[in-house]
């Protein structure tokens, strides 16, 4: 009887130990599965733990103030200011878009904050002083485009266009086509006028050996003077007028002041030749002379008399070939 009791006790103990072992194994397996399940299903987010940033929708009354962190530049304004015009900021603060905020409640905007204060002032007042610096103006234009502020974009683009260098030619020389057009140009401008008439085909005779070179020198001098004084003097060129070959004319207040004729007739033993000259000093003198009329509001009788009459310089007589022939015939009759 005693032996039987011991056997049952030992058996019970053995079975109890087995149950304990089985229980320990079951607990260990559950713990292992639970650990595996935790790692795989719900991994922690390092970014959220470090920064605390999260997205949310901002929508409130127009008088509600919000804190903005624009690229490290801090601003404090109302929802009413941000939603005043139809642009990206209205979409951000009227509940149509999610915005990013940090743990302290600052709304984060990933842009340079240098000009954001100017953006806010334009939203408040619908006007801002335009930056004097061209680079800052371009930067403000870029920000206005980013925030889809069409009115401010138009203002900035207009200012940029006004500050662009002139694209017109540095020197513009009208080529006149009629006597009427010539008079209109001379009478309508407030500048003094220098005109060059040049037409090699007006000649009836053969040219002297140096005539072509001198003709080109007159044209080159006209080009140089027009480049140098184009902002102060109106230079015009005539290639179809009168019977002259090369003739300079100078005007002030719509009246002709002087002429410099660069052609003359040379008599050879058997025929006539046309000679083209290059009176460079005289042309420079007359060009500088018309600059006296540059800043005057009207004709000055004494000035015009002094500059159009020269006692020390003999006037240059310029005659056409027909006049030269008539004069020659008249002189032969006298002889």
mmCIF file with all atom_site columns, N, CA and C in Angstrom, residues 186-239:
data_model
loop_
_atom_site.group_PDB
_atom_site.id
_atom_site.type_symbol
_atom_site.label_atom_id
_atom_site.label_alt_id
_atom_site.label_comp_id
_atom_site.label_asym_id
_atom_site.label_entity_id
_atom_site.label_seq_id
_atom_site.pdbx_PDB_ins_code
_atom_site.Cartn_x
_atom_site.Cartn_y
_atom_site.Cartn_z
_atom_site.occupancy
_atom_site.B_iso_or_equiv
_atom_site.pdbx_formal_charge
_atom_site.auth_seq_id
_atom_site.auth_comp_id
_atom_site.auth_asym_id
_atom_site.auth_atom_id
_atom_site.pdbx_PDB_model_num
ATOM 1   N N  . UNK A 1 186 ? 13.434 116.539 -91.529  1.00 0.00 ? 186 UNK A N  1
ATOM 2   C CA . UNK A 1 186 ? 14.186 117.711 -91.051  1.00 0.00 ? 186 UNK A CA 1
ATOM 3   C C  . UNK A 1 186 ? 13.314 118.599 -90.185  1.00 0.00 ? 186 UNK A C  1
ATOM 4   N N  . UNK A 1 187 ? 12.040 118.776 -90.567  1.00 0.00 ? 187 UNK A N  1
ATOM 5   C CA . UNK A 1 187 ? 11.166 119.680 -89.829  1.00 0.00 ? 187 UNK A CA 1
ATOM 6   C C  . UNK A 1 187 ? 10.618 119.060 -88.545  1.00 0.00 ? 187 UNK A C  1
ATOM 7   N N  . UNK A 1 188 ? 10.516 117.728 -88.491  1.00 0.00 ? 188 UNK A N  1
ATOM 8   C CA . UNK A 1 188 ? 9.876  117.091 -87.336  1.00 0.00 ? 188 UNK A CA 1
ATOM 9   C C  . UNK A 1 188 ? 10.837 116.788 -86.192  1.00 0.00 ? 188 UNK A C  1
ATOM 10  N N  . UNK A 1 189 ? 12.130 116.770 -86.460  1.00 0.00 ? 189 UNK A N  1
ATOM 11  C CA . UNK A 1 189 ? 13.080 116.423 -85.399  1.00 0.00 ? 189 UNK A CA 1
ATOM 12  C C  . UNK A 1 189 ? 13.523 117.659 -84.630  1.00 0.00 ? 189 UNK A C  1
ATOM 13  N N  . UNK A 1 190 ? 13.842 117.450 -83.369  1.00 0.00 ? 190 UNK A N  1
ATOM 14  C CA . UNK A 1 190 ? 14.385 118.542 -82.550  1.00 0.00 ? 190 UNK A CA 1
ATOM 15  C C  . UNK A 1 190 ? 15.910 118.552 -82.581  1.00 0.00 ? 190 UNK A C  1
ATOM 16  N N  . UNK A 1 191 ? 16.492 117.559 -83.230  1.00 0.00 ? 191 UNK A N  1
ATOM 17  C CA . UNK A 1 191 ? 17.949 117.471 -83.317  1.00 0.00 ? 191 UNK A CA 1
ATOM 18  C C  . UNK A 1 191 ? 18.451 118.232 -84.544  1.00 0.00 ? 191 UNK A C  1
ATOM 19  N N  . UNK A 1 192 ? 19.689 118.667 -84.522  1.00 0.00 ? 192 UNK A N  1
ATOM 20  C CA . UNK A 1 192 ? 20.306 119.133 -85.766  1.00 0.00 ? 192 UNK A CA 1
ATOM 21  C C  . UNK A 1 192 ? 20.444 117.966 -86.737  1.00 0.00 ? 192 UNK A C  1
ATOM 22  N N  . UNK A 1 193 ? 20.595 118.269 -88.019  1.00 0.00 ? 193 UNK A N  1
ATOM 23  C CA . UNK A 1 193 ? 20.575 117.246 -89.056  1.00 0.00 ? 193 UNK A CA 1
ATOM 24  C C  . UNK A 1 193 ? 21.827 117.351 -89.916  1.00 0.00 ? 193 UNK A C  1
ATOM 25  N N  . UNK A 1 194 ? 22.392 116.183 -90.239  1.00 0.00 ? 194 UNK A N  1
ATOM 26  C CA . UNK A 1 194 ? 23.481 116.089 -91.210  1.00 0.00 ? 194 UNK A CA 1
ATOM 27  C C  . UNK A 1 194 ? 23.027 115.122 -92.292  1.00 0.00 ? 194 UNK A C  1
ATOM 28  N N  . UNK A 1 195 ? 23.047 115.604 -93.538  1.00 0.00 ? 195 UNK A N  1
ATOM 29  C CA . UNK A 1 195 ? 22.609 114.760 -94.657  1.00 0.00 ? 195 UNK A CA 1
ATOM 30  C C  . UNK A 1 195 ? 23.765 114.559 -95.632  1.00 0.00 ? 195 UNK A C  1
ATOM 31  N N  . UNK A 1 196 ? 23.898 113.328 -96.085  1.00 0.00 ? 196 UNK A N  1
ATOM 32  C CA . UNK A 1 196 ? 24.866 113.011 -97.131  1.00 0.00 ? 196 UNK A CA 1
ATOM 33  C C  . UNK A 1 196 ? 24.124 112.530 -98.362  1.00 0.00 ? 196 UNK A C  1
ATOM 34  N N  . UNK A 1 197 ? 24.283 113.246 -99.448  1.00 0.00 ? 197 UNK A N  1
ATOM 35  C CA . UNK A 1 197 ? 23.754 112.801 -100.727 1.00 0.00 ? 197 UNK A CA 1
ATOM 36  C C  . UNK A 1 197 ? 24.899 112.145 -101.492 1.00 0.00 ? 197 UNK A C  1
ATOM 37  N N  . UNK A 1 198 ? 24.729 110.915 -101.855 1.00 0.00 ? 198 UNK A N  1
ATOM 38  C CA . UNK A 1 198 ? 25.782 110.208 -102.566 1.00 0.00 ? 198 UNK A CA 1
ATOM 39  C C  . UNK A 1 198 ? 25.151 109.340 -103.648 1.00 0.00 ? 198 UNK A C  1
ATOM 40  N N  . UNK A 1 199 ? 25.585 109.568 -104.895 1.00 0.00 ? 199 UNK A N  1
ATOM 41  C CA . UNK A 1 199 ? 25.063 108.799 -106.024 1.00 0.00 ? 199 UNK A CA 1
ATOM 42  C C  . UNK A 1 199 ? 26.101 108.799 -107.141 1.00 0.00 ? 199 UNK A C  1
ATOM 43  N N  . UNK A 1 200 ? 26.857 107.771 -107.212 1.00 0.00 ? 200 UNK A N  1
ATOM 44  C CA . UNK A 1 200 ? 27.955 107.694 -108.166 1.00 0.00 ? 200 UNK A CA 1
ATOM 45  C C  . UNK A 1 200 ? 27.475 107.694 -109.614 1.00 0.00 ? 200 UNK A C  1
ATOM 46  N N  . UNK A 1 201 ? 26.250 107.256 -109.846 1.00 0.00 ? 201 UNK A N  1
ATOM 47  C CA . UNK A 1 201 ? 25.751 107.112 -111.216 1.00 0.00 ? 201 UNK A CA 1
ATOM 48  C C  . UNK A 1 201 ? 25.282 108.433 -111.814 1.00 0.00 ? 201 UNK A C  1
ATOM 49  N N  . UNK A 1 202 ? 25.336 109.527 -111.078 1.00 0.00 ? 202 UNK A N  1
ATOM 50  C CA . UNK A 1 202 ? 24.940 110.815 -111.632 1.00 0.00 ? 202 UNK A CA 1
ATOM 51  C C  . UNK A 1 202 ? 26.001 111.414 -112.558 1.00 0.00 ? 202 UNK A C  1
ATOM 52  N N  . UNK A 1 203 ? 27.125 110.800 -112.649 1.00 0.00 ? 203 UNK A N  1
ATOM 53  C CA . UNK A 1 203 ? 28.230 111.373 -113.427 1.00 0.00 ? 203 UNK A CA 1
ATOM 54  C C  . UNK A 1 203 ? 28.083 111.108 -114.927 1.00 0.00 ? 203 UNK A C  1
ATOM 55  N N  . UNK A 1 204 ? 28.343 112.150 -115.722 1.00 0.00 ? 204 UNK A N  1
ATOM 56  C CA . UNK A 1 204 ? 28.320 112.001 -117.184 1.00 0.00 ? 204 UNK A CA 1
ATOM 57  C C  . UNK A 1 204 ? 29.700 111.683 -117.744 1.00 0.00 ? 204 UNK A C  1
ATOM 58  N N  . UNK A 1 205 ? 30.706 112.020 -117.000 1.00 0.00 ? 205 UNK A N  1
ATOM 59  C CA . UNK A 1 205 ? 32.070 111.891 -117.504 1.00 0.00 ? 205 UNK A CA 1
ATOM 60  C C  . UNK A 1 205 ? 32.796 110.783 -116.742 1.00 0.00 ? 205 UNK A C  1
ATOM 61  N N  . UNK A 1 206 ? 33.998 110.561 -117.159 1.00 0.00 ? 206 UNK A N  1
ATOM 62  C CA . UNK A 1 206 ? 34.810 109.577 -116.447 1.00 0.00 ? 206 UNK A CA 1
ATOM 63  C C  . UNK A 1 206 ? 35.381 110.205 -115.185 1.00 0.00 ? 206 UNK A C  1
ATOM 64  N N  . UNK A 1 207 ? 35.607 109.369 -114.176 1.00 0.00 ? 207 UNK A N  1
ATOM 65  C CA . UNK A 1 207 ? 36.153 109.843 -112.909 1.00 0.00 ? 207 UNK A CA 1
ATOM 66  C C  . UNK A 1 207 ? 37.670 109.891 -112.988 1.00 0.00 ? 207 UNK A C  1
ATOM 67  N N  . UNK A 1 208 ? 38.216 110.761 -112.190 1.00 0.00 ? 208 UNK A N  1
ATOM 68  C CA . UNK A 1 208 ? 39.671 110.775 -112.046 1.00 0.00 ? 208 UNK A CA 1
ATOM 69  C C  . UNK A 1 208 ? 40.108 109.558 -111.253 1.00 0.00 ? 208 UNK A C  1
ATOM 70  N N  . UNK A 1 209 ? 41.401 109.308 -111.247 1.00 0.00 ? 209 UNK A N  1
ATOM 71  C CA . UNK A 1 209 ? 41.921 108.067 -110.653 1.00 0.00 ? 209 UNK A CA 1
ATOM 72  C C  . UNK A 1 209 ? 41.648 107.945 -109.161 1.00 0.00 ? 209 UNK A C  1
ATOM 73  N N  . UNK A 1 210 ? 41.561 109.075 -108.462 1.00 0.00 ? 210 UNK A N  1
ATOM 74  C CA . UNK A 1 210 ? 41.357 109.030 -107.004 1.00 0.00 ? 210 UNK A CA 1
ATOM 75  C C  . UNK A 1 210 ? 39.902 109.226 -106.593 1.00 0.00 ? 210 UNK A C  1
ATOM 76  N N  . UNK A 1 211 ? 39.014 109.396 -107.536 1.00 0.00 ? 211 UNK A N  1
ATOM 77  C CA . UNK A 1 211 ? 37.624 109.750 -107.199 1.00 0.00 ? 211 UNK A CA 1
ATOM 78  C C  . UNK A 1 211 ? 36.907 108.639 -106.438 1.00 0.00 ? 211 UNK A C  1
ATOM 79  N N  . UNK A 1 212 ? 37.058 107.410 -106.886 1.00 0.00 ? 212 UNK A N  1
ATOM 80  C CA . UNK A 1 212 ? 36.368 106.308 -106.201 1.00 0.00 ? 212 UNK A CA 1
ATOM 81  C C  . UNK A 1 212 ? 36.850 106.160 -104.760 1.00 0.00 ? 212 UNK A C  1
ATOM 82  N N  . UNK A 1 213 ? 38.136 106.299 -104.541 1.00 0.00 ? 213 UNK A N  1
ATOM 83  C CA . UNK A 1 213 ? 38.654 106.213 -103.174 1.00 0.00 ? 213 UNK A CA 1
ATOM 84  C C  . UNK A 1 213 ? 38.089 107.341 -102.305 1.00 0.00 ? 213 UNK A C  1
ATOM 85  N N  . UNK A 1 214 ? 38.036 108.549 -102.853 1.00 0.00 ? 214 UNK A N  1
ATOM 86  C CA . UNK A 1 214 ? 37.524 109.681 -102.084 1.00 0.00 ? 214 UNK A CA 1
ATOM 87  C C  . UNK A 1 214 ? 36.026 109.549 -101.826 1.00 0.00 ? 214 UNK A C  1
ATOM 88  N N  . UNK A 1 215 ? 35.312 108.967 -102.769 1.00 0.00 ? 215 UNK A N  1
ATOM 89  C CA . UNK A 1 215 ? 33.887 108.738 -102.543 1.00 0.00 ? 215 UNK A CA 1
ATOM 90  C C  . UNK A 1 215 ? 33.677 107.779 -101.378 1.00 0.00 ? 215 UNK A C  1
ATOM 91  N N  . UNK A 1 216 ? 34.457 106.720 -101.342 1.00 0.00 ? 216 UNK A N  1
ATOM 92  C CA . UNK A 1 216 ? 34.362 105.772 -100.222 1.00 0.00 ? 216 UNK A CA 1
ATOM 93  C C  . UNK A 1 216 ? 34.776 106.413 -98.908  1.00 0.00 ? 216 UNK A C  1
ATOM 94  N N  . UNK A 1 217 ? 35.750 107.306 -98.939  1.00 0.00 ? 217 UNK A N  1
ATOM 95  C CA . UNK A 1 217 ? 36.180 107.991 -97.721  1.00 0.00 ? 217 UNK A CA 1
ATOM 96  C C  . UNK A 1 217 ? 35.068 108.880 -97.178  1.00 0.00 ? 217 UNK A C  1
ATOM 97  N N  . UNK A 1 218 ? 34.318 109.543 -98.042  1.00 0.00 ? 218 UNK A N  1
ATOM 98  C CA . UNK A 1 218 ? 33.180 110.352 -97.596  1.00 0.00 ? 218 UNK A CA 1
ATOM 99  C C  . UNK A 1 218 ? 32.113 109.492 -96.936  1.00 0.00 ? 218 UNK A C  1
ATOM 100 N N  . UNK A 1 219 ? 31.841 108.346 -97.543  1.00 0.00 ? 219 UNK A N  1
ATOM 101 C CA . UNK A 1 219 ? 30.835 107.438 -96.967  1.00 0.00 ? 219 UNK A CA 1
ATOM 102 C C  . UNK A 1 219 ? 31.308 106.895 -95.625  1.00 0.00 ? 219 UNK A C  1
ATOM 103 N N  . UNK A 1 220 ? 32.560 106.520 -95.534  1.00 0.00 ? 220 UNK A N  1
ATOM 104 C CA . UNK A 1 220 ? 33.094 105.998 -94.269  1.00 0.00 ? 220 UNK A CA 1
ATOM 105 C C  . UNK A 1 220 ? 33.084 107.065 -93.184  1.00 0.00 ? 220 UNK A C  1
ATOM 106 N N  . UNK A 1 221 ? 33.394 108.304 -93.535  1.00 0.00 ? 221 UNK A N  1
ATOM 107 C CA . UNK A 1 221 ? 33.350 109.384 -92.552  1.00 0.00 ? 221 UNK A CA 1
ATOM 108 C C  . UNK A 1 221 ? 31.924 109.610 -92.074  1.00 0.00 ? 221 UNK A C  1
ATOM 109 N N  . UNK A 1 222 ? 30.965 109.543 -92.959  1.00 0.00 ? 222 UNK A N  1
ATOM 110 C CA . UNK A 1 222 ? 29.553 109.675 -92.574  1.00 0.00 ? 222 UNK A CA 1
ATOM 111 C C  . UNK A 1 222 ? 29.174 108.584 -91.580  1.00 0.00 ? 222 UNK A C  1
ATOM 112 N N  . UNK A 1 223 ? 29.613 107.366 -91.837  1.00 0.00 ? 223 UNK A N  1
ATOM 113 C CA . UNK A 1 223 ? 29.299 106.263 -90.922  1.00 0.00 ? 223 UNK A CA 1
ATOM 114 C C  . UNK A 1 223 ? 29.935 106.484 -89.557  1.00 0.00 ? 223 UNK A C  1
ATOM 115 N N  . UNK A 1 224 ? 31.167 106.938 -89.532  1.00 0.00 ? 224 UNK A N  1
ATOM 116 C CA . UNK A 1 224 ? 31.841 107.169 -88.249  1.00 0.00 ? 224 UNK A CA 1
ATOM 117 C C  . UNK A 1 224 ? 31.164 108.287 -87.462  1.00 0.00 ? 224 UNK A C  1
ATOM 118 N N  . UNK A 1 225 ? 30.808 109.356 -88.131  1.00 0.00 ? 225 UNK A N  1
ATOM 119 C CA . UNK A 1 225 ? 30.150 110.469 -87.445  1.00 0.00 ? 225 UNK A CA 1
ATOM 120 C C  . UNK A 1 225 ? 28.772 110.061 -86.925  1.00 0.00 ? 225 UNK A C  1
ATOM 121 N N  . UNK A 1 226 ? 28.049 109.282 -87.710  1.00 0.00 ? 226 UNK A N  1
ATOM 122 C CA . UNK A 1 226 ? 26.712 108.856 -87.262  1.00 0.00 ? 226 UNK A CA 1
ATOM 123 C C  . UNK A 1 226 ? 26.801 107.940 -86.051  1.00 0.00 ? 226 UNK A C  1
ATOM 124 N N  . UNK A 1 227 ? 27.827 107.098 -85.996  1.00 0.00 ? 227 UNK A N  1
ATOM 125 C CA . UNK A 1 227 ? 28.000 106.253 -84.811  1.00 0.00 ? 227 UNK A CA 1
ATOM 126 C C  . UNK A 1 227 ? 28.376 107.073 -83.585  1.00 0.00 ? 227 UNK A C  1
ATOM 127 N N  . UNK A 1 228 ? 29.145 108.107 -83.786  1.00 0.00 ? 228 UNK A N  1
ATOM 128 C CA . UNK A 1 228 ? 29.628 108.901 -82.657  1.00 0.00 ? 228 UNK A CA 1
ATOM 129 C C  . UNK A 1 228 ? 28.570 109.866 -82.126  1.00 0.00 ? 228 UNK A C  1
ATOM 130 N N  . UNK A 1 229 ? 27.779 110.473 -83.022  1.00 0.00 ? 229 UNK A N  1
ATOM 131 C CA . UNK A 1 229 ? 26.849 111.530 -82.610  1.00 0.00 ? 229 UNK A CA 1
ATOM 132 C C  . UNK A 1 229 ? 25.382 111.165 -82.847  1.00 0.00 ? 229 UNK A C  1
ATOM 133 N N  . UNK A 1 230 ? 25.078 109.881 -82.980  1.00 0.00 ? 230 UNK A N  1
ATOM 134 C CA . UNK A 1 230 ? 23.708 109.501 -83.351  1.00 0.00 ? 230 UNK A CA 1
ATOM 135 C C  . UNK A 1 230 ? 22.676 109.908 -82.308  1.00 0.00 ? 230 UNK A C  1
ATOM 136 N N  . UNK A 1 231 ? 23.051 109.993 -81.043  1.00 0.00 ? 231 UNK A N  1
ATOM 137 C CA . UNK A 1 231 ? 22.103 110.391 -80.000  1.00 0.00 ? 231 UNK A CA 1
ATOM 138 C C  . UNK A 1 231 ? 21.911 111.908 -79.936  1.00 0.00 ? 231 UNK A C  1
ATOM 139 N N  . UNK A 1 232 ? 22.753 112.629 -80.633  1.00 0.00 ? 232 UNK A N  1
ATOM 140 C CA . UNK A 1 232 ? 22.686 114.092 -80.577  1.00 0.00 ? 232 UNK A CA 1
ATOM 141 C C  . UNK A 1 232 ? 22.314 114.719 -81.910  1.00 0.00 ? 232 UNK A C  1
ATOM 142 N N  . UNK A 1 233 ? 22.595 114.028 -82.993  1.00 0.00 ? 233 UNK A N  1
ATOM 143 C CA . UNK A 1 233 ? 22.361 114.563 -84.339  1.00 0.00 ? 233 UNK A CA 1
ATOM 144 C C  . UNK A 1 233 ? 21.612 113.513 -85.150  1.00 0.00 ? 233 UNK A C  1
ATOM 145 N N  . UNK A 1 234 ? 20.650 113.977 -85.976  1.00 0.00 ? 234 UNK A N  1
ATOM 146 C CA . UNK A 1 234 ? 19.967 113.076 -86.892  1.00 0.00 ? 234 UNK A CA 1
ATOM 147 C C  . UNK A 1 234 ? 20.749 113.017 -88.199  1.00 0.00 ? 234 UNK A C  1
ATOM 148 N N  . UNK A 1 235 ? 21.229 111.841 -88.538  1.00 0.00 ? 235 UNK A N  1
ATOM 149 C CA . UNK A 1 235 ? 21.955 111.631 -89.782  1.00 0.00 ? 235 UNK A CA 1
ATOM 150 C C  . UNK A 1 235 ? 21.018 110.957 -90.781  1.00 0.00 ? 235 UNK A C  1
ATOM 151 N N  . UNK A 1 236 ? 20.939 111.505 -91.980  1.00 0.00 ? 236 UNK A N  1
ATOM 152 C CA . UNK A 1 236 ? 20.114 110.917 -93.025  1.00 0.00 ? 236 UNK A CA 1
ATOM 153 C C  . UNK A 1 236 ? 20.948 110.779 -94.291  1.00 0.00 ? 236 UNK A C  1
ATOM 154 N N  . UNK A 1 237 ? 20.579 109.791 -95.099  1.00 0.00 ? 237 UNK A N  1
ATOM 155 C CA . UNK A 1 237 ? 21.330 109.536 -96.327  1.00 0.00 ? 237 UNK A CA 1
ATOM 156 C C  . UNK A 1 237 ? 20.369 109.577 -97.515  1.00 0.00 ? 237 UNK A C  1
ATOM 157 N N  . UNK A 1 238 ? 20.822 110.206 -98.585  1.00 0.00 ? 238 UNK A N  1
ATOM 158 C CA . UNK A 1 238 ? 20.031 110.354 -99.800  1.00 0.00 ? 238 UNK A CA 1
ATOM 159 C C  . UNK A 1 238 ? 20.802 109.722 -100.953 1.00 0.00 ? 238 UNK A C  1
ATOM 160 N N  . UNK A 1 239 ? 20.188 108.755 -101.620 1.00 0.00 ? 239 UNK A N  1
ATOM 161 C CA . UNK A 1 239 ? 20.862 108.079 -102.739 1.00 0.00 ? 239 UNK A CA 1
ATOM 162 C C  . UNK A 1 239 ? 20.115 108.278 -104.051 1.00 0.00 ? 239 UNK A C  1
#
